[in-house]
XYZ file of C-alpha atoms in Angstrom:
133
model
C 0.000 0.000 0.000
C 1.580 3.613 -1.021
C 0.525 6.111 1.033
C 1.263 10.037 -0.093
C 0.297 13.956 0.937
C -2.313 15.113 -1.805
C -0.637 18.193 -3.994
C -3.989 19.995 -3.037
C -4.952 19.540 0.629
C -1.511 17.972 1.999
C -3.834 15.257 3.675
C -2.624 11.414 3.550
C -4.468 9.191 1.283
C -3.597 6.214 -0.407
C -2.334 6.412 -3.755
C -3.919 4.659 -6.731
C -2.360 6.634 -9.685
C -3.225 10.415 -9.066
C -1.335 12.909 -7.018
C -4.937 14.272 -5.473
C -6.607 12.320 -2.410
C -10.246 11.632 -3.628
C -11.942 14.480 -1.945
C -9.487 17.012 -3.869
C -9.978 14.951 -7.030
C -13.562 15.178 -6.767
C -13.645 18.844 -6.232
C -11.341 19.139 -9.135
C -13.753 17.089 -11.775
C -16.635 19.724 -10.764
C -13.994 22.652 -11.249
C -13.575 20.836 -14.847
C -17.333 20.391 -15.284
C -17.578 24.188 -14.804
C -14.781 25.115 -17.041
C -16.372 22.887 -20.144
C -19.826 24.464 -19.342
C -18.022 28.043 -19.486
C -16.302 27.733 -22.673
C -19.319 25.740 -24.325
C -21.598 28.832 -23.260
C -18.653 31.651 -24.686
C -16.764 29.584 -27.092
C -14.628 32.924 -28.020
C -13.518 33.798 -24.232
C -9.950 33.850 -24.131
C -7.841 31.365 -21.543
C -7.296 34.605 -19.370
C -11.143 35.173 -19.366
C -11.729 31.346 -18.529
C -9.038 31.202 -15.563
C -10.814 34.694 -14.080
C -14.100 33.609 -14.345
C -14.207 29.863 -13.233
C -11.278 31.044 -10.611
C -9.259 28.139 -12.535
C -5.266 28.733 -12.662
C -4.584 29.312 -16.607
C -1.590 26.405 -15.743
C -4.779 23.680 -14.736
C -6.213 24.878 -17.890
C -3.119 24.238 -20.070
C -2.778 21.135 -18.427
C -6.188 20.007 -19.483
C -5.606 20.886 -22.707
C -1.769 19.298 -23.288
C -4.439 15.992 -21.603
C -6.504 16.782 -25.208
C -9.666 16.829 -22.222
C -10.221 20.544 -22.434
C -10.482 22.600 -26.017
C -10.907 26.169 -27.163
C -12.808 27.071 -30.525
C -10.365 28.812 -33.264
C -11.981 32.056 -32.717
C -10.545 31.895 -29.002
C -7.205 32.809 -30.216
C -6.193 30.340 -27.521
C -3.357 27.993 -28.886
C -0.553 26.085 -27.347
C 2.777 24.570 -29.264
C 3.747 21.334 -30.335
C 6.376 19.801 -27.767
C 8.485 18.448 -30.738
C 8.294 21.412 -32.898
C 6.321 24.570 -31.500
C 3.779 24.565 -34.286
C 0.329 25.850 -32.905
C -1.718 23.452 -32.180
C -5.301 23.449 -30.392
C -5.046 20.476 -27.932
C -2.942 17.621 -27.013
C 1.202 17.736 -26.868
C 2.255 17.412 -30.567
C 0.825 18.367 -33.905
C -0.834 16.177 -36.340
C 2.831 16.312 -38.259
C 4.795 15.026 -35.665
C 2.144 12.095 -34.603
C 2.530 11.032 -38.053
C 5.813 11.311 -38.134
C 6.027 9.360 -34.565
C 3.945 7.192 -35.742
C 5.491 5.813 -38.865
C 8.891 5.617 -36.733
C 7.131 3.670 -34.190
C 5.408 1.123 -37.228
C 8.767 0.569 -39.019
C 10.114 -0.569 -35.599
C 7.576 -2.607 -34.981
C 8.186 -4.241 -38.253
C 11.675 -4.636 -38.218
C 11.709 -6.162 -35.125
C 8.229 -8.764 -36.005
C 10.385 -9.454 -38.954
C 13.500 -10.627 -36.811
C 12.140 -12.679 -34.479
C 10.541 -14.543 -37.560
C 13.583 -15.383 -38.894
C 14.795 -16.794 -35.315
C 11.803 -19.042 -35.492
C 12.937 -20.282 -38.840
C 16.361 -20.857 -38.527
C 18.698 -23.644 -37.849
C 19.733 -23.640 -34.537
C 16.380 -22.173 -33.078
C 15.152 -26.005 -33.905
C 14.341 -28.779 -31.210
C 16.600 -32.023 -31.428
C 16.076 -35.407 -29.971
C 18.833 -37.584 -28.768
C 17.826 -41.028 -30.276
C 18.785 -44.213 -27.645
């Protein structure tokens, strides 16, 4: 059992995966709840207008939106860069460039190494041998 301080309240709790004891967590999902309802009702507030209004910090909102949970509408103005190259982006960590571009990397990998361990299965010495008596 892991027992930790929440990053909110500094109470103990134990620790399943988040760094917020229930209670905190909870009052964090409403916060989100509110935030969604906010910019579905003024889809051109900006994140400065959002963090003021829902008394949200603008760095809970970023995170939200690096977690692709959160979104603003183009005419926000609100955009955040790509981790791997600092294109704009709306929400999420990279841009749709750089998935691909992960992505493919990752694939070829993949393939390479399915196509190894083939060739293991298939070969000479990978074979079972019986000692006849």
């Amino acid at each position: 059992m892991d027992v930790r301080n929440c990053k909110m309240c500094g109470n103990l709790f134990n620790y399943t995966g988040s760094p917020l004891c229930p209670a905190c967590n909870n009052k964090m999902e409403k916060k989100f709840s509110e935030v969604k309802d906010y910019i579905r009702e003024n889809p051109t507030s900006s994140i400065s207008v959002v963090s003021e209004e829902t008394e949200v910090p603008i760095q809970q909102l970023k995170r939200w939106i690096r977690e692709e949970r959160l979104s603003f509408s183009k005419e926000s103005g609100v955009v955040i860069q790509c981790e791997k190259c600092g294109a704009p982006i709306l929400t999420g960590r990279f841009c749709k460039e750089c998935k691909r571009t992960m992505t493919k990397s990752l694939e070829s990998l993949y393939s390479v190494n399915a196509a190894g361990s083939d060739r293991k299965k298939g070969s000479e010495s990978a074979r079972m041998r019986f000692i006849d008596k």
